[in-house]
Each structure stands twice: as structure tokens, then as C-alpha cells.
Tab-separated table of C-alpha atoms and ligand atoms in Angstrom:
chain	number	residue	atom	x	y	z
M	164	UNK	CA	-13.116	-12.282	14.334
M	165	UNK	CA	-9.388	-12.722	12.397
M	166	UNK	CA	-6.971	-10.165	13.627
M	167	UNK	CA	-3.601	-9.231	11.372
M	168	UNK	CA	-1.466	-6.145	10.736
M	169	UNK	CA	-2.093	-6.494	7.531
M	170	UNK	CA	-5.242	-7.171	5.008
M	171	UNK	CA	-4.710	-7.253	1.503
M	172	UNK	CA	-7.434	-7.269	-0.669
M	173	UNK	CA	-6.478	-9.408	-4.131
M	174	UNK	CA	-4.334	-12.433	-4.652
M	175	UNK	CA	-2.841	-11.189	-7.827
M	176	UNK	CA	0.860	-10.459	-8.860
M	177	UNK	CA	0.089	-6.672	-7.106
M	178	UNK	CA	-1.058	-8.363	-4.094
M	179	UNK	CA	1.388	-11.347	-3.523
M	180	UNK	CA	4.283	-9.419	-4.220
M	181	UNK	CA	3.509	-6.709	-1.809
M	182	UNK	CA	2.132	-9.575	1.022
M	183	UNK	CA	6.037	-11.383	1.021
M	184	UNK	CA	7.113	-7.924	1.504
M	185	UNK	CA	5.454	-6.704	4.180
M	186	UNK	CA	4.690	-10.126	6.128
M	187	UNK	CA	8.673	-9.504	7.084
M	188	UNK	CA	7.188	-6.830	9.293
M	189	UNK	CA	3.763	-7.912	10.645
M	190	UNK	CA	0.895	-10.426	10.519
M	191	UNK	CA	-0.530	-10.656	6.990
M	192	UNK	CA	-3.102	-12.031	5.482
M	193	UNK	CA	-4.106	-11.911	1.937
M	194	UNK	CA	-7.949	-12.098	1.044
M	195	UNK	CA	-8.919	-13.394	-2.594
M	196	UNK	CA	-11.969	-13.431	-3.996
M	197	UNK	CA	-11.819	-16.555	-6.188
M	198	UNK	CA	-10.871	-20.134	-5.272
M	199	UNK	CA	-6.665	-19.681	-6.337
M	200	UNK	CA	-4.459	-17.121	-6.695
M	201	UNK	CA	-4.058	-15.234	-9.874
M	202	UNK	CA	-7.518	-16.271	-11.772
M	203	UNK	CA	-7.899	-12.489	-12.765
M	204	UNK	CA	-5.061	-10.609	-15.143
M	205	UNK	CA	-2.549	-12.495	-13.614
M	206	UNK	CA	-3.686	-15.882	-14.560
M	207	UNK	CA	-3.348	-14.168	-18.324
M	208	UNK	CA	-0.333	-12.566	-19.024
M	209	UNK	CA	1.762	-13.261	-21.651
M	210	UNK	CA	4.510	-12.843	-19.528
M	211	UNK	CA	7.197	-11.213	-20.952
M	212	UNK	CA	9.241	-7.730	-19.526
M	213	UNK	CA	10.103	-5.329	-21.850
M	214	UNK	CA	10.476	-1.862	-23.150
M	215	UNK	CA	8.275	-1.427	-26.122
M	216	UNK	CA	5.571	-0.352	-23.633
M	217	UNK	CA	4.364	2.460	-20.601
M	218	UNK	CA	6.407	5.852	-21.425
M	219	UNK	CA	9.332	6.653	-18.566
M	220	UNK	CA	7.920	6.138	-15.567
M	221	UNK	CA	6.976	2.677	-16.536
M	222	UNK	CA	10.333	1.759	-17.787
M	223	UNK	CA	11.711	3.037	-15.476
M	224	UNK	CA	10.446	0.876	-13.079
M	225	UNK	CA	10.847	-2.142	-15.511
M	226	UNK	CA	14.807	-0.827	-15.683
M	227	UNK	CA	14.818	-1.297	-12.164
M	228	UNK	CA	12.518	-4.834	-11.610
M	229	UNK	CA	14.712	-6.788	-14.217
M	230	UNK	CA	17.910	-8.298	-11.777
M	231	UNK	CA	14.497	-9.325	-9.421
M	232	UNK	CA	12.421	-11.049	-12.520
M	233	UNK	CA	15.628	-12.983	-13.928
M	234	UNK	CA	14.831	-15.239	-11.116
M	235	UNK	CA	12.503	-17.014	-13.112
M	236	UNK	CA	12.822	-16.029	-16.178
M	237	UNK	CA	14.504	-16.720	-19.038
M	238	UNK	CA	16.221	-14.114	-21.580
M	239	UNK	CA	14.218	-13.881	-24.779
M	240	UNK	CA	15.141	-11.399	-27.355
M	241	UNK	CA	12.365	-8.638	-28.794
M	242	UNK	CA	12.067	-7.655	-32.121
M	243	UNK	CA	10.152	-4.370	-32.542
M	244	UNK	CA	9.476	-4.220	-36.239
M	245	UNK	CA	8.404	-1.082	-37.887
M	246	UNK	CA	6.610	-0.458	-41.658
M	247	UNK	CA	8.115	2.258	-43.395
M	248	UNK	CA	6.173	5.038	-42.558
M	249	UNK	CA	6.670	4.430	-38.447
M	250	UNK	CA	10.682	5.130	-38.474
M	251	UNK	CA	10.858	7.609	-35.505
M	252	UNK	CA	8.716	5.536	-33.695
M	253	UNK	CA	11.416	3.002	-34.174
M	254	UNK	CA	13.835	5.645	-33.662
M	255	UNK	CA	12.309	7.144	-30.196
M	256	UNK	CA	11.927	3.227	-28.920
M	257	UNK	CA	16.179	3.196	-29.712
M	258	UNK	CA	16.423	6.027	-27.617
M	259	UNK	CA	14.492	4.495	-25.224
M	260	UNK	CA	16.970	1.117	-25.039
M	261	UNK	CA	19.524	3.022	-24.902
M	262	UNK	CA	18.842	5.219	-22.202
M	263	UNK	CA	17.836	1.746	-20.156
M	264	UNK	CA	21.253	0.582	-21.417
M	265	UNK	CA	19.514	-2.199	-22.939
M	266	UNK	CA	21.249	-4.457	-25.121
M	267	UNK	CA	19.962	-3.724	-28.357
M	268	UNK	CA	20.682	-3.454	-32.284
M	269	UNK	CA	19.256	-1.782	-34.836
M	270	UNK	CA	19.026	-4.479	-37.880
M	271	UNK	CA	18.113	-4.915	-41.129
M	272	UNK	CA	15.279	-5.678	-42.226
M	273	UNK	CA	16.401	-9.406	-44.424
M	274	UNK	CA	18.252	-10.108	-40.492
M	275	UNK	CA	14.885	-9.250	-38.931
M	276	UNK	CA	13.250	-11.628	-41.573
M	277	UNK	CA	16.264	-14.197	-40.665
M	278	UNK	CA	14.850	-14.152	-37.266
M	279	UNK	CA	11.344	-14.457	-38.437
M	280	UNK	CA	10.643	-15.915	-41.215
M	281	UNK	CA	7.199	-15.430	-41.731
M	282	UNK	CA	7.495	-11.592	-41.568
M	283	UNK	CA	6.480	-9.800	-45.179
M	284	UNK	CA	9.242	-7.046	-46.614
M	285	UNK	CA	6.097	-4.102	-45.930
M	286	UNK	CA	5.981	-4.952	-42.254
M	287	UNK	CA	9.374	-4.742	-41.569
M	288	UNK	CA	10.958	-2.130	-43.133
M	289	UNK	CA	13.563	-1.287	-39.950
M	290	UNK	CA	14.270	-3.282	-36.947
M	291	UNK	CA	15.516	-3.225	-33.166
M	292	UNK	CA	16.492	-5.842	-31.532
M	293	UNK	CA	16.424	-6.232	-28.059
M	294	UNK	CA	18.999	-9.085	-26.196
M	295	UNK	CA	17.623	-7.742	-22.962
M	296	UNK	CA	14.156	-8.891	-22.580
M	297	UNK	CA	12.536	-11.760	-20.263
M	298	UNK	CA	10.268	-14.639	-20.601
M	299	UNK	CA	9.222	-14.103	-17.139
M	300	UNK	CA	7.132	-17.852	-15.672
M	301	UNK	CA	4.441	-15.702	-14.178
M	302	UNK	CA	3.113	-18.674	-12.060
M	303	UNK	CA	6.548	-19.399	-10.517
M	304	UNK	CA	6.800	-15.783	-9.652
M	305	UNK	CA	2.855	-16.195	-8.488
M	306	UNK	CA	3.950	-18.810	-6.529
M	307	UNK	CA	7.100	-18.158	-4.572
M	308	UNK	CA	5.034	-15.200	-3.216
M	309	UNK	CA	2.522	-17.406	-1.940
M	310	UNK	CA	5.562	-19.565	-0.704
M	311	UNK	CA	7.496	-16.630	0.367
M	312	UNK	CA	4.705	-15.260	2.636
M	313	UNK	CA	3.383	-18.033	4.603
M	314	UNK	CA	7.261	-18.842	5.586
M	315	UNK	CA	6.845	-15.385	7.449
M	316	UNK	CA	3.822	-16.771	8.770
M	317	UNK	CA	1.050	-15.139	6.618
M	318	UNK	CA	-1.379	-16.143	4.898
M	319	UNK	CA	-3.016	-16.626	1.728
M	320	UNK	CA	-7.051	-16.679	2.270
M	321	UNK	CA	-8.377	-18.237	-1.453
M	322	UNK	CA	-12.740	-18.156	-1.477
M	323	UNK	CA	-12.743	-14.949	0.593
M	324	UNK	CA	-14.713	-12.044	-1.428
M	325	UNK	CA	-14.779	-9.038	0.466
M	326	UNK	CA	-18.110	-7.686	0.188
M	327	UNK	CA	-17.765	-4.737	2.964
M	328	UNK	CA	-15.555	-2.780	4.607
M	329	UNK	CA	-15.537	-0.202	7.750
M	330	UNK	CA	-13.460	1.527	9.459
M	331	UNK	CA	-14.399	1.265	13.999
M	332	UNK	CA	-11.436	3.763	15.235
M	333	UNK	CA	-7.915	2.454	14.340
M	334	UNK	CA	-8.987	-0.551	12.362
M	335	UNK	CA	-10.661	-1.480	9.279
M	336	UNK	CA	-12.737	-4.097	9.411
M	337	UNK	CA	-13.145	-6.393	6.695
M	338	UNK	CA	-15.992	-8.731	5.498
M	339	UNK	CA	-15.784	-11.933	3.373
M	340	UNK	CA	-17.605	-14.874	2.701
M	341	UNK	CA	-14.730	-16.566	4.771
M	342	UNK	CA	-15.704	-14.756	7.454
M	343	UNK	CA	-14.360	-11.005	8.888
M	344	UNK	CA	-11.308	-9.773	9.390
M	345	UNK	CA	-9.166	-6.887	11.087
M	346	UNK	CA	-6.503	-4.711	10.916
M	347	UNK	CA	-5.093	-1.287	11.341
M	348	UNK	CA	-4.032	-1.429	7.229
M	349	UNK	CA	-5.910	-2.747	4.635
M	350	UNK	CA	-4.334	-2.538	0.681
M	351	UNK	CA	-6.551	-2.310	-1.849
M	352	UNK	CA	-4.930	-4.761	-4.615
M	353	UNK	CA	-8.030	-6.124	-6.621
M	354	UNK	CA	-7.319	-5.182	-9.967
M	355	UNK	CA	-9.925	-4.213	-11.958
M	356	UNK	CA	-12.376	-4.165	-8.950
M	357	UNK	CA	-10.062	-1.569	-6.951
M	358	UNK	CA	-12.402	1.457	-7.617
M	359	UNK	CA	-15.526	-1.095	-6.389
M	360	UNK	CA	-13.614	-1.628	-3.042
M	361	UNK	CA	-12.607	1.647	-2.350
M	362	UNK	CA	-16.798	2.716	-2.515
M	363	UNK	CA	-16.793	-0.322	-0.053
M	364	UNK	CA	-15.030	1.019	2.315
M	365	UNK	CA	-16.154	4.650	1.901
M	366	UNK	CA	-12.786	6.165	-0.331
M	367	UNK	CA	-12.985	7.810	-3.410
M	368	UNK	CA	-12.217	6.182	-6.521
M	369	UNK	CA	-9.515	6.874	-8.767
M	370	UNK	CA	-11.422	6.045	-12.162
M	371	UNK	CA	-9.584	2.803	-12.942
M	372	UNK	CA	-10.573	1.019	-15.741
M	373	UNK	CA	-10.667	-2.122	-16.936
M	374	UNK	CA	-9.564	-2.924	-20.442
M	375	UNK	CA	-9.811	-5.893	-22.469
M	376	UNK	CA	-6.487	-7.763	-24.230
M	377	UNK	CA	-7.442	-10.303	-25.877
M	378	UNK	CA	-4.932	-13.730	-27.046
M	379	UNK	CA	-5.005	-16.290	-29.906
M	380	UNK	CA	-3.062	-19.999	-30.170
M	381	UNK	CA	-2.976	-21.182	-33.618
M	382	UNK	CA	0.202	-23.949	-35.066
M	383	UNK	CA	3.012	-23.012	-36.473
M	384	UNK	CA	3.875	-23.853	-39.622
M	385	UNK	CA	3.967	-27.309	-40.589
M	386	UNK	CA	7.097	-28.692	-39.266
M	387	UNK	CA	9.195	-25.051	-38.170
M	388	UNK	CA	10.111	-25.224	-34.720
M	389	UNK	CA	9.326	-21.573	-33.428
M	390	UNK	CA	11.421	-21.325	-29.757
M	391	UNK	CA	14.078	-19.298	-31.084
M	392	UNK	CA	12.007	-16.803	-32.565
M	393	UNK	CA	12.140	-13.105	-30.874
M	394	UNK	CA	9.036	-11.818	-29.336
M	395	UNK	CA	7.777	-9.415	-31.922
M	396	UNK	CA	6.220	-6.218	-31.841
M	397	UNK	CA	5.001	-3.325	-34.397
M	398	UNK	CA	5.853	-0.282	-33.249
M	399	UNK	CA	2.140	1.263	-32.509
M	400	UNK	CA	-0.712	-0.366	-33.581
M	401	UNK	CA	-0.540	-3.659	-35.065
M	402	UNK	CA	0.038	-6.685	-33.310
M	403	UNK	CA	2.413	-8.646	-31.384
M	404	UNK	CA	3.947	-12.780	-32.035
M	405	UNK	CA	5.304	-14.774	-29.552
M	406	UNK	CA	6.311	-18.616	-29.255
M	407	UNK	CA	4.841	-20.767	-27.177
M	408	UNK	CA	6.818	-24.526	-27.095
M	409	UNK	CA	8.212	-26.084	-30.318
M	410	UNK	CA	5.433	-26.203	-32.834
M	411	UNK	CA	2.548	-22.787	-31.739
M	412	UNK	CA	2.467	-19.646	-31.764
M	413	UNK	CA	0.528	-16.690	-29.896
M	414	UNK	CA	-0.716	-13.368	-31.169
M	415	UNK	CA	-2.667	-10.352	-29.717
M	416	UNK	CA	-3.954	-7.313	-31.622
M	417	UNK	CA	-3.000	-5.453	-28.844
M	418	UNK	CA	-6.893	-4.503	-28.587
M	419	UNK	CA	-7.981	-2.564	-25.426
M	420	UNK	CA	-11.438	-2.972	-25.461
M	421	UNK	CA	-12.736	-0.928	-22.165
M	422	UNK	CA	-14.858	-3.334	-20.152
M	423	UNK	CA	-16.165	-3.233	-16.138
M	424	UNK	CA	-14.262	-5.534	-13.638
M	425	UNK	CA	-15.374	-8.824	-14.703
M	426	UNK	CA	-14.520	-12.629	-15.388
M	427	UNK	CA	-13.290	-11.696	-18.959
M	428	UNK	CA	-13.924	-13.925	-22.323
M	429	UNK	CA	-12.398	-13.441	-25.757
M	430	UNK	CA	-14.812	-12.137	-28.179
M	431	UNK	CA	-15.290	-13.618	-32.072
M	432	UNK	CA	-14.486	-10.007	-33.297
M	433	UNK	CA	-11.333	-9.916	-31.360
M	434	UNK	CA	-10.039	-13.050	-32.167
M	435	UNK	CA	-10.708	-12.551	-36.050
M	436	UNK	CA	-8.656	-8.581	-35.845
M	437	UNK	CA	-5.947	-10.499	-34.417
M	438	UNK	CA	-5.970	-13.398	-36.677
M	439	UNK	CA	-6.034	-10.938	-40.175
M	440	UNK	CA	-3.289	-8.155	-38.567
M	441	UNK	CA	-0.735	-11.812	-38.102
M	442	UNK	CA	-1.904	-12.476	-41.613
M	443	UNK	CA	-1.364	-9.108	-42.990
M	444	UNK	CA	2.044	-8.681	-41.601
M	445	UNK	CA	2.744	-12.045	-42.654
M	446	UNK	CA	2.620	-15.744	-44.649
M	447	UNK	CA	0.668	-17.687	-42.049
M	448	UNK	CA	-2.319	-18.356	-42.892
M	449	UNK	CA	-4.262	-19.513	-39.234
M	450	UNK	CA	-6.191	-22.311	-40.034
M	451	UNK	CA	-7.785	-22.820	-37.020
M	452	UNK	CA	-7.495	-20.874	-33.230
M	453	UNK	CA	-6.589	-23.332	-31.112
M	454	UNK	CA	-6.976	-21.233	-28.132
M	455	UNK	CA	-8.302	-17.880	-26.903
M	456	UNK	CA	-8.385	-15.848	-23.576
M	457	UNK	CA	-8.893	-12.265	-22.500
M	458	UNK	CA	-7.954	-10.636	-19.704
M	459	UNK	CA	-8.318	-7.276	-18.082
M	460	UNK	CA	-5.239	-4.482	-17.507
M	461	UNK	CA	-6.581	-2.028	-15.714
M	462	UNK	CA	-5.164	1.503	-16.126
M	463	UNK	CA	-5.325	4.473	-13.982
M	464	UNK	CA	-6.763	8.142	-15.865
M	465	UNK	CA	-2.769	9.289	-16.441
M	466	UNK	CA	-1.987	5.245	-17.108
M	467	UNK	CA	0.310	5.136	-13.957
M	468	UNK	CA	0.349	2.678	-10.993
M	469	UNK	CA	-1.485	4.450	-7.826
M	470	UNK	CA	0.845	3.584	-4.636
M	471	UNK	CA	0.126	5.076	-1.730
M	472	UNK	CA	-2.025	6.260	1.250
M	473	UNK	CA	-6.303	7.397	0.489
M	474	UNK	CA	-7.175	10.699	1.816
M	475	UNK	CA	-8.960	11.164	4.967
M	476	UNK	CA	-8.369	6.837	4.687
M	477	UNK	CA	-5.792	6.236	7.317
M	478	UNK	CA	-4.330	2.505	6.871
M	479	UNK	CA	-5.875	2.311	3.354
M	480	UNK	CA	-3.777	1.825	0.532
M	481	UNK	CA	-3.757	2.264	-2.896
M	482	UNK	CA	-1.905	-0.433	-4.796
M	483	UNK	CA	-3.671	-0.385	-8.581
M	484	UNK	CA	-3.648	0.787	-11.653
M	485	UNK	CA	-0.677	-1.954	-13.075
M	486	UNK	CA	-1.879	-1.562	-16.475
M	487	UNK	CA	-0.206	-4.096	-18.934
M	488	UNK	CA	3.320	-4.678	-16.912
M	489	UNK	CA	1.803	-5.194	-13.335
M	490	UNK	CA	4.211	-8.765	-13.697
M	491	UNK	CA	7.315	-6.545	-15.535
M	492	UNK	CA	7.311	-3.571	-12.751
M	493	UNK	CA	6.183	-5.945	-9.649
M	494	UNK	CA	9.398	-6.343	-8.111
M	495	UNK	CA	10.234	-2.196	-8.038
M	496	UNK	CA	6.270	-1.457	-7.492
M	497	UNK	CA	5.753	-3.522	-4.669
M	498	UNK	CA	8.993	-2.316	-2.714
M	499	UNK	CA	7.731	0.753	-3.264
M	500	UNK	CA	4.179	-0.327	-1.809
M	501	UNK	CA	5.923	-1.436	1.523
M	502	UNK	CA	7.485	1.931	1.766
M	503	UNK	CA	4.320	3.292	1.819
M	504	UNK	CA	2.121	1.186	3.865
M	505	UNK	CA	4.867	1.089	6.738
M	506	UNK	CA	5.486	4.249	6.338
M	507	UNK	CA	9.040	4.053	5.195
M	508	UNK	CA	11.782	6.382	3.513
M	509	UNK	CA	10.430	5.741	-0.372
M	510	UNK	CA	13.341	3.455	-1.484
M	511	UNK	CA	16.792	4.947	-2.719
M	512	UNK	CA	17.261	3.334	-5.898
M	513	UNK	CA	13.575	4.352	-6.700
M	514	UNK	CA	14.818	7.814	-6.105
M	515	UNK	CA	18.113	7.900	-7.443
M	516	UNK	CA	16.669	6.621	-11.038
M	517	UNK	CA	14.584	9.517	-10.874
M	518	UNK	CA	11.136	8.266	-8.942
M	519	UNK	CA	9.242	10.264	-6.724
M	520	UNK	CA	6.017	9.043	-4.150
M	521	UNK	CA	4.290	11.353	-5.877
M	522	UNK	CA	4.458	9.833	-8.928
M	523	UNK	CA	1.951	7.361	-8.121
M	524	UNK	CA	-0.049	9.076	-4.489
M	525	UNK	CA	-3.638	8.708	-5.486
M	526	UNK	CA	-3.593	12.669	-4.335
M	527	UNK	CA	-2.588	13.057	-7.934
M	528	UNK	CA	-5.867	11.797	-9.132
M	529	UNK	CA	-8.032	13.855	-6.369
M	530	UNK	CA	-8.381	10.362	-4.161
B	700	FAD	C1	-3.766	-10.516	-22.410
B	700	FAD	C2	-2.289	-9.489	-21.113
B	700	FAD	C3	-1.394	-10.028	-21.427
B	700	FAD	C4	-0.888	-8.968	-20.358
B	700	FAD	N1	1.267	-9.474	-21.057
B	700	FAD	C5	1.637	-8.731	-19.412
B	700	FAD	C6	3.339	-9.222	-19.943
B	700	FAD	O1	3.756	-9.686	-20.363
B	700	FAD	N2	3.642	-8.944	-18.657
B	700	FAD	C7	3.114	-7.886	-17.531
B	700	FAD	O2	3.822	-7.037	-17.071
B	700	FAD	N3	2.152	-8.078	-17.768
B	700	FAD	C8	1.327	-7.963	-18.358
B	700	FAD	N4	-0.132	-8.091	-18.652
B	700	FAD	C9	-0.623	-6.998	-17.501
B	700	FAD	C10	-0.539	-7.797	-16.067
B	700	FAD	O3	-0.827	-9.537	-16.449
B	700	FAD	C11	-1.301	-7.090	-15.232
B	700	FAD	O4	-0.588	-5.716	-14.946
B	700	FAD	C12	-1.240	-7.510	-13.498
B	700	FAD	O5	-1.832	-9.327	-13.815
B	700	FAD	C13	-2.162	-6.857	-12.394
B	700	FAD	O6	-2.556	-7.551	-11.557
B	700	FAD	P1	-2.804	-7.134	-10.049
B	700	FAD	O7	-2.831	-8.486	-9.141
B	700	FAD	O8	-3.563	-5.896	-10.071
B	700	FAD	O9	-5.036	-7.953	-10.697
B	700	FAD	P2	-5.266	-9.234	-10.866
B	700	FAD	O10	-4.306	-10.508	-11.250
B	700	FAD	O11	-7.089	-9.196	-11.512
B	700	FAD	O12	-5.714	-9.550	-9.607
B	700	FAD	C14	-6.673	-8.771	-8.717
B	700	FAD	C15	-7.230	-10.121	-7.789
B	700	FAD	O13	-8.342	-8.788	-6.937
B	700	FAD	C16	-9.313	-10.027	-6.247
B	700	FAD	N5	-10.377	-9.569	-6.481
B	700	FAD	C17	-11.037	-8.313	-6.242
B	700	FAD	N6	-12.170	-8.044	-5.788
B	700	FAD	C18	-12.142	-8.446	-4.819
B	700	FAD	C19	-13.152	-8.578	-3.409
B	700	FAD	N7	-14.518	-8.269	-3.495
B	700	FAD	N8	-13.251	-9.901	-2.315
B	700	FAD	C20	-11.544	-10.171	-2.378
B	700	FAD	N9	-10.841	-10.802	-3.977
B	700	FAD	C21	-11.093	-9.510	-4.985
B	700	FAD	C22	-9.187	-10.446	-7.884
B	700	FAD	O14	-9.911	-12.059	-8.007
B	700	FAD	C23	-8.144	-10.615	-8.309
B	700	FAD	O15	-7.789	-12.061	-8.157
B	700	FAD	C24	-1.032	-8.635	-19.751
B	700	FAD	C25	-2.319	-8.434	-19.084
B	700	FAD	C26	-3.384	-9.206	-20.057
B	700	FAD	C27	-4.845	-9.603	-20.119
């Protein structure tokens, strides 16, 4: 039996960013079922930080996180495009950018097409260019948290799949394929499996819904260096498109198909839809999909993160529901989660930005 002060279940960005903070306050062990961290959602993102998703709370978390994200990111513009019928949605998105003080500008459609020359005129009747968005190095983020955890005497145990959780007196006992671990505090950062972990511990689930998202990769137009192309995203339904190196593009139709927790794989139909949406809106002809993948974005019923102590289960802390924004909100969310786990006051800057513990508490979901 390995004893710790805090055991975290899940070696993705949620668990690792929190573990690095908690390790300054006691002995921390992170249990990861796979043979390496970041195997599931955290290894499958497109690694971008922008204001084009979520609602006010998620965007506030993003704004609070951007300064810390800069350590493992480069500035890369985001171009939000609207068709003729989507002007109101683009106006609303521009307001959001202005509220958060983002360095953005409305640009003319021909200016947008100068940035992304393949865009068809009908796909881009109006455009918003955000200079404040970031291309993240998500692998560097994960590795930096692991290094930080270890530098503070914490441990990441991979291949430790949790199969049972019981509470004995003041202590949680966690059974894994790598032995038993015990701590008075356990954190559920198991992503798509968060409800499964709750059930093991006899804790009320929050109704987490994993949703599959597919990404395709294909060759850029012959001889075109696309590295300077912005991350290009339709307002509302459509697609996003972004460069990956000199001659490669990534795209997604922003699919979100409900799924059981699993090792998600891309499906033929989703690949075809992504390619079709790109071809409809651009002059690109996608002759061959070089590579595709899928990952699960996990949402609570209200699509907000779930951070806080479970009712009636002392020492059981939720850190789940990071949806499609787990990296871009990790710096702020991990501070909120650390304060919940340690029983410390809610972070002052988060409160000053209008956030409050109740917004994240599992109690709002009856858990
Ligand atoms: C296609 C795609 C694009 C995305 N793009 C972006 C983006 O541009 N920007 C952004 O901010 N976010 C993006 N996201 C979202 C982001 O990737 C997620 O929000 C984030 O990775 C969630 O992290 P997590 O740690 O909660 O989950 P995960 O990374 O899934 O980690 C949970 C871990 O728990 C482990 N686990 C589960 N059950 C057990 C068990 N019984 N025992 C031990 N371990 C267990 C799993 O093995 C897993 O490693 C994207 C996601 C996808 C799929």
C-alpha cells in the first residue's frame, strides 16, 4: 500500500496541471491507466487557445489562463468567418473579443481571402481577425507539469488502471493494476471516465457526456507554404482549418457525436464530412487524407467544468468536464481545483473576474 496525501486519477492535462500545483502542499500521486500520460483527449487536441468557443465562464477562464499559456505557445492569429446569414453571430463574437480586451479587428472579405487564399467568397461575407490567440505546445505543457510534479516529490504512475475505490475511516483506498494507494483526498480527473470513477467510489455521477470529435490532415496546395495561414473557423456550424507545418493542413467539421468512454477512433463518415465541408467553403481539393484521428471531449450537462468536493463523500474532489477547452483553461481551472482540494479560498483574480465556486461545484448538478 502506497500512502499519499492526495491521489489523482487521470494523467491528462486536468490531472497533471492540478497535480503540479498540489505537490507543493503534500505528497501527490497521479494514477494513469495508460502506459503514458496524455493518451486520450489530451493527446488528441488541435492545441489552440481562442475565444471562439464556450460561453462567458469558459471565456473568462480562457482570459485568466492566456498569460500562463504563453510559456508553451506562440501567437498565431484566429480568423472567424461568417457567411451572409451569420453577420449577427459574428457581431456577437466581436463583442466577446472586445470585452476580454483581445487584440482583434473586423477585416474585409478580400483581406480575409488574402490571408487564406483558398476561401470562396460565399463562405466569407464577413470576418474577424484575432491576433491574441495562441498555438499551444500541448506536449510541452504536459511534460512541464510532470517535471514540476516530480520536482516536488510527486509521482506519476502509468499503467495503473483504477478498478476499485473504497473509503475506510478518513482514508480513500484505491485499487489499481499497479497495487494499492491510499490518501485522505482523491481527485477525479478521469476525463470521459469521470462518472465511472465516481460510481466506483459510491459518489453520485454528474452525467458526463463524452463527445467524439474528428480531425483530418491533408496536403496543402502544391508549392504553398501555409504556415502563416490563420486558424480559420466558421461562426456556428461549419468547420475549422489550420496549418500544420509548411505543407500540411488540419481540419475538423467540429463534430460532436455522443460516445461511450473509449479509445476513440475516426470513422469514415466523419472524415468524409470534414473533407466535404472544407471543399464546399474553399477551392481546396482533398485528394488524399494523410491521417485522421478522433478524441473525446467530455461535457457536464450544462457544458461547464465540474470542480469541487462531492456531497456526502469527504475528500472526493471532482476535476472534470473540460469539454473542448481543457488546455486553454488549464492554468485557471487548476488553481480553482487546487483551492477546492486544499480547502483554501477561491483564487482572488478568478473572483475579481466574476467567477465563483458555485459555478463549478458538483452541487449544481445534484452531485
Ligand atoms: C479533436 C480535439 C480537439 C481539441 N482541441 C482543443 C484545443 O484546441 N484547445 C483546448 O483547450 N482543448 C482542446 N480539446 C479539448 C482538450 O483536449 C480536453 O479538454 C482535455 O484534453 C481534457 O483533459 P482531461 O485530462 O480531462 O482528459 P484526458 O486527457 O482524457 O485524461 C483523462 C485520463 O484519465 C485516465 N483514466 C480514465 N479512467 C481511468 C482509470 N480507471 N484508471 C486510471 N486512469 C484512468 C485516462 O487514461 C486519461 O489519460 C480538444 C479535444 C479534442 C478531442
